[in-house]
Amino acid sequence: MDATLSLFEKHGFESTKVEDIAAEVRMSQRTFYRYFPTKEDAALGPSRVFEAMLTARLDGQVAGTSTLKDVEAAVADVLGELGSSRPDVVGRMVRVRRLLIRDDAFRSAALRWEAEQCERFLQTVAEAAGETVVDPRARLLLETMSITLRATFDEWATQGEPGGTTALAEAYLTTCRRLREVVAG
């Protein structure tokens, strides 16, 4: 992941090839593809860690009667946990977001990945509710969470040196408050 991010930072997303990444870490392209289906997937590793933690936290929670505040609390808890126990992941998240802000091609790839991530969350919710079709209310909750996270990460990554064990969770809760102001107005 670090090698991929470094190459993206140095050469850009489009100019970096899988063969460049594989050579940088002294592995074959075939081995690379055993671990990552695409080069963007190699760079978005921190998002996979976040997704796994959030899926575990949300499992069965969003279906039915959960509120936006319940989902926000779960997301904030995961972000706080990442900040305190996984500084490596948080550091990579900053690098990824900074790259996304300045690299249009990488941003497009990441937006596709985020849409797929949201669909995975929705499937988890549907399965937890014993349904085959996702409840429209659950879709709205998860899509709202997704856009709020994107806005949070972008703002947070543009700060000089974001840090602290709760900085990301606090930034997310601030964005959630702003969302409530927008919706109320």
GROMACS .gro file of C-alpha atoms in nm:
model
  185
    1MET     CA    1   0.000   0.000   0.000
    2ASP     CA    2   0.274   0.244   0.092
    3ALA     CA    3   0.463   0.175  -0.230
    4THR     CA    4   0.148   0.228  -0.435
    5LEU     CA    5   0.071   0.555  -0.258
    6SER     CA    6   0.429   0.674  -0.303
    7LEU     CA    7   0.419   0.602  -0.675
    8PHE     CA    8   0.079   0.772  -0.711
    9GLU     CA    9   0.216   1.075  -0.524
   10LYS     CA   10   0.526   1.088  -0.743
   11HIS     CA   11   0.386   0.999  -1.087
   12GLY     CA   12   0.007   1.023  -1.058
   13PHE     CA   13  -0.256   0.752  -1.077
   14GLU     CA   14  -0.276   0.721  -1.454
   15SER     CA   15   0.101   0.714  -1.509
   16THR     CA   16   0.159   0.446  -1.247
   17LYS     CA   17   0.126   0.092  -1.382
   18VAL     CA   18   0.083  -0.231  -1.189
   19GLU     CA   19   0.423  -0.339  -1.321
   20ASP     CA   20   0.575  -0.028  -1.156
   21ILE     CA   21   0.415  -0.114  -0.822
   22ALA     CA   22   0.520  -0.478  -0.842
   23ALA     CA   23   0.877  -0.381  -0.931
   24GLU     CA   24   0.889  -0.131  -0.644
   25VAL     CA   25   0.810  -0.403  -0.390
   26ARG     CA   26   1.008  -0.672  -0.575
   27MET     CA   27   0.719  -0.901  -0.662
   28SER     CA   28   0.575  -1.031  -0.984
   29GLN     CA   29   0.262  -0.881  -1.134
   30ARG     CA   30   0.099  -1.219  -1.088
   31THR     CA   31   0.167  -1.205  -0.714
   32PHE     CA   32   0.038  -0.847  -0.701
   33TYR     CA   33  -0.292  -0.961  -0.853
   34ARG     CA   34  -0.327  -1.235  -0.589
   35TYR     CA   35  -0.358  -0.961  -0.329
   36PHE     CA   36  -0.517  -0.673  -0.522
   37PRO     CA   37  -0.754  -0.689  -0.818
   38THR     CA   38  -0.656  -0.336  -0.930
   39LYS     CA   39  -0.393  -0.073  -0.858
   40GLU     CA   40  -0.652   0.151  -0.689
   41ASP     CA   41  -0.745  -0.136  -0.459
   42ALA     CA   42  -0.380  -0.151  -0.350
   43ALA     CA   43  -0.394   0.217  -0.254
   44LEU     CA   44  -0.734   0.200  -0.084
   45GLY     CA   45  -0.627  -0.050   0.181
   46PRO     CA   46  -0.706   0.186   0.469
   47SER     CA   47  -1.063   0.200   0.343
   48ARG     CA   48  -1.083  -0.180   0.357
   49VAL     CA   49  -0.975  -0.174   0.723
   50PHE     CA   50  -1.236   0.093   0.798
   51GLU     CA   51  -1.501  -0.102   0.603
   52ALA     CA   52  -1.433  -0.424   0.793
   53MET     CA   53  -1.448  -0.249   1.130
   54LEU     CA   54  -1.764  -0.059   1.041
   55THR     CA   55  -1.935  -0.366   0.895
   56ALA     CA   56  -1.871  -0.550   1.220
   57ARG     CA   57  -2.009  -0.256   1.417
   58LEU     CA   58  -2.316  -0.206   1.197
   59ASP     CA   59  -2.398  -0.572   1.150
   60GLY     CA   60  -2.771  -0.590   1.215
   61GLN     CA   61  -2.790  -0.237   1.350
   62VAL     CA   62  -2.910  -0.031   1.053
   63ALA     CA   63  -3.199  -0.254   0.958
   64GLY     CA   64  -3.532  -0.164   1.105
   65THR     CA   65  -3.534   0.113   1.360
   66SER     CA   66  -3.181   0.254   1.372
   67THR     CA   67  -3.160   0.629   1.340
   68LEU     CA   68  -2.909   0.851   1.168
   69LYS     CA   69  -2.768   0.927   1.515
   70ASP     CA   70  -2.714   0.553   1.574
   71VAL     CA   71  -2.520   0.520   1.249
   72GLU     CA   72  -2.323   0.839   1.321
   73ALA     CA   73  -2.229   0.706   1.665
   74ALA     CA   74  -2.112   0.375   1.518
   75VAL     CA   75  -1.901   0.554   1.255
   76ALA     CA   76  -1.753   0.791   1.515
   77ASP     CA   77  -1.666   0.496   1.740
   78VAL     CA   78  -1.484   0.318   1.456
   79LEU     CA   79  -1.299   0.636   1.357
   80GLY     CA   80  -1.200   0.695   1.719
   81GLU     CA   81  -1.080   0.336   1.748
   82LEU     CA   82  -0.875   0.373   1.431
   83GLY     CA   83  -0.725   0.695   1.562
   84SER     CA   84  -0.616   0.539   1.888
   85SER     CA   85  -0.519   0.188   1.784
   86ARG     CA   86  -0.423   0.208   1.414
   87PRO     CA   87  -0.219   0.525   1.348
   88ASP     CA   88  -0.070   0.351   1.043
   89VAL     CA   89  -0.415   0.324   0.886
   90VAL     CA   90  -0.502   0.683   0.973
   91GLY     CA   91  -0.173   0.805   0.822
   92ARG     CA   92  -0.250   0.621   0.500
   93MET     CA   93  -0.603   0.763   0.501
   94VAL     CA   94  -0.456   1.114   0.504
   95ARG     CA   95  -0.228   1.030   0.212
   96VAL     CA   96  -0.514   0.875   0.013
   97ARG     CA   97  -0.746   1.171   0.069
   98ARG     CA   98  -0.476   1.421  -0.026
   99LEU     CA   99  -0.414   1.226  -0.346
  100LEU     CA  100  -0.786   1.212  -0.422
  101ILE     CA  101  -0.816   1.589  -0.387
  102ARG     CA  102  -0.550   1.656  -0.650
  103ASP     CA  103  -0.571   1.354  -0.885
  104ASP     CA  104  -0.894   1.345  -1.088
  105ALA     CA  105  -0.834   0.998  -1.230
  106PHE     CA  106  -0.768   0.847  -0.887
  107ARG     CA  107  -1.074   1.028  -0.747
  108SER     CA  108  -1.293   0.875  -1.020
  109ALA     CA  109  -1.159   0.528  -0.942
  110ALA     CA  110  -1.211   0.582  -0.569
  111LEU     CA  111  -1.567   0.704  -0.619
  112ARG     CA  112  -1.646   0.381  -0.805
  113TRP     CA  113  -1.488   0.187  -0.519
  114GLU     CA  114  -1.691   0.386  -0.261
  115ALA     CA  115  -2.012   0.311  -0.452
  116GLU     CA  116  -1.925  -0.060  -0.444
  117GLN     CA  117  -1.846  -0.029  -0.072
  118CYS     CA  118  -2.188   0.126  -0.009
  119GLU     CA  119  -2.352  -0.163  -0.197
  120ARG     CA  120  -2.160  -0.410   0.023
  121PHE     CA  121  -2.288  -0.229   0.333
  122LEU     CA  122  -2.641  -0.239   0.193
  123GLN     CA  123  -2.616  -0.614   0.130
  124THR     CA  124  -2.499  -0.662   0.489
  125VAL     CA  125  -2.798  -0.465   0.611
  126ALA     CA  126  -3.041  -0.660   0.392
  127GLU     CA  127  -2.899  -0.993   0.508
  128ALA     CA  128  -2.917  -0.885   0.872
  129ALA     CA  129  -3.285  -0.797   0.822
  130GLY     CA  130  -3.350  -1.127   0.644
  131GLU     CA  131  -3.450  -0.939   0.329
  132THR     CA  132  -3.348  -0.973  -0.034
  133VAL     CA  133  -3.426  -0.611  -0.118
  134VAL     CA  134  -3.269  -0.323   0.072
  135ASP     CA  135  -3.511  -0.108   0.267
  136PRO     CA  136  -3.516   0.246   0.114
  137ARG     CA  137  -3.473   0.392   0.463
  138ALA     CA  138  -3.153   0.190   0.516
  139ARG     CA  139  -3.024   0.302   0.175
  140LEU     CA  140  -3.082   0.665   0.270
  141LEU     CA  141  -2.900   0.617   0.603
  142LEU     CA  142  -2.599   0.454   0.439
  143GLU     CA  143  -2.580   0.695   0.146
  144THR     CA  144  -2.596   0.987   0.392
  145MET     CA  145  -2.318   0.826   0.594
  146SER     CA  146  -2.110   0.785   0.278
  147ILE     CA  147  -2.136   1.148   0.166
  148THR     CA  148  -2.076   1.272   0.520
  149LEU     CA  149  -1.763   1.058   0.545
  150ARG     CA  150  -1.635   1.184   0.210
  151ALA     CA  151  -1.684   1.547   0.315
  152THR     CA  152  -1.518   1.477   0.650
  153PHE     CA  153  -1.216   1.302   0.501
  154ASP     CA  154  -1.162   1.573   0.243
  155GLU     CA  155  -1.176   1.856   0.497
  156TRP     CA  156  -0.970   1.664   0.751
  157ALA     CA  157  -0.697   1.578   0.499
  158THR     CA  158  -0.654   1.941   0.394
  159GLN     CA  159  -0.563   2.047   0.747
  160GLY     CA  160  -0.194   2.113   0.798
  161GLU     CA  161  -0.113   1.807   1.005
  162PRO     CA  162  -0.431   1.633   1.118
  163GLY     CA  163  -0.362   1.429   1.423
  164GLY     CA  164  -0.451   1.319   1.768
  165THR     CA  165  -0.626   1.001   1.864
  166THR     CA  166  -0.975   1.146   1.825
  167ALA     CA  167  -0.916   1.407   1.552
  168LEU     CA  168  -1.088   1.212   1.275
  169ALA     CA  169  -1.386   1.111   1.491
  170GLU     CA  170  -1.425   1.472   1.606
  171ALA     CA  171  -1.407   1.597   1.246
  172TYR     CA  172  -1.676   1.345   1.148
  173LEU     CA  173  -1.908   1.455   1.431
  174THR     CA  174  -1.856   1.819   1.328
  175THR     CA  175  -1.957   1.732   0.973
  176CYS     CA  176  -2.263   1.549   1.108
  177ARG     CA  177  -2.367   1.865   1.297
  178ARG     CA  178  -2.326   2.065   0.977
  179LEU     CA  179  -2.544   1.813   0.794
  180ARG     CA  180  -2.818   1.863   1.053
  181GLU     CA  181  -2.796   2.240   1.000
  182VAL     CA  182  -2.831   2.196   0.624
  183VAL     CA  183  -3.125   1.957   0.657
  184ALA     CA  184  -3.299   2.174   0.918
  185GLY     CA  185  -3.262   2.490   0.707
   0.00000   0.00000   0.00000
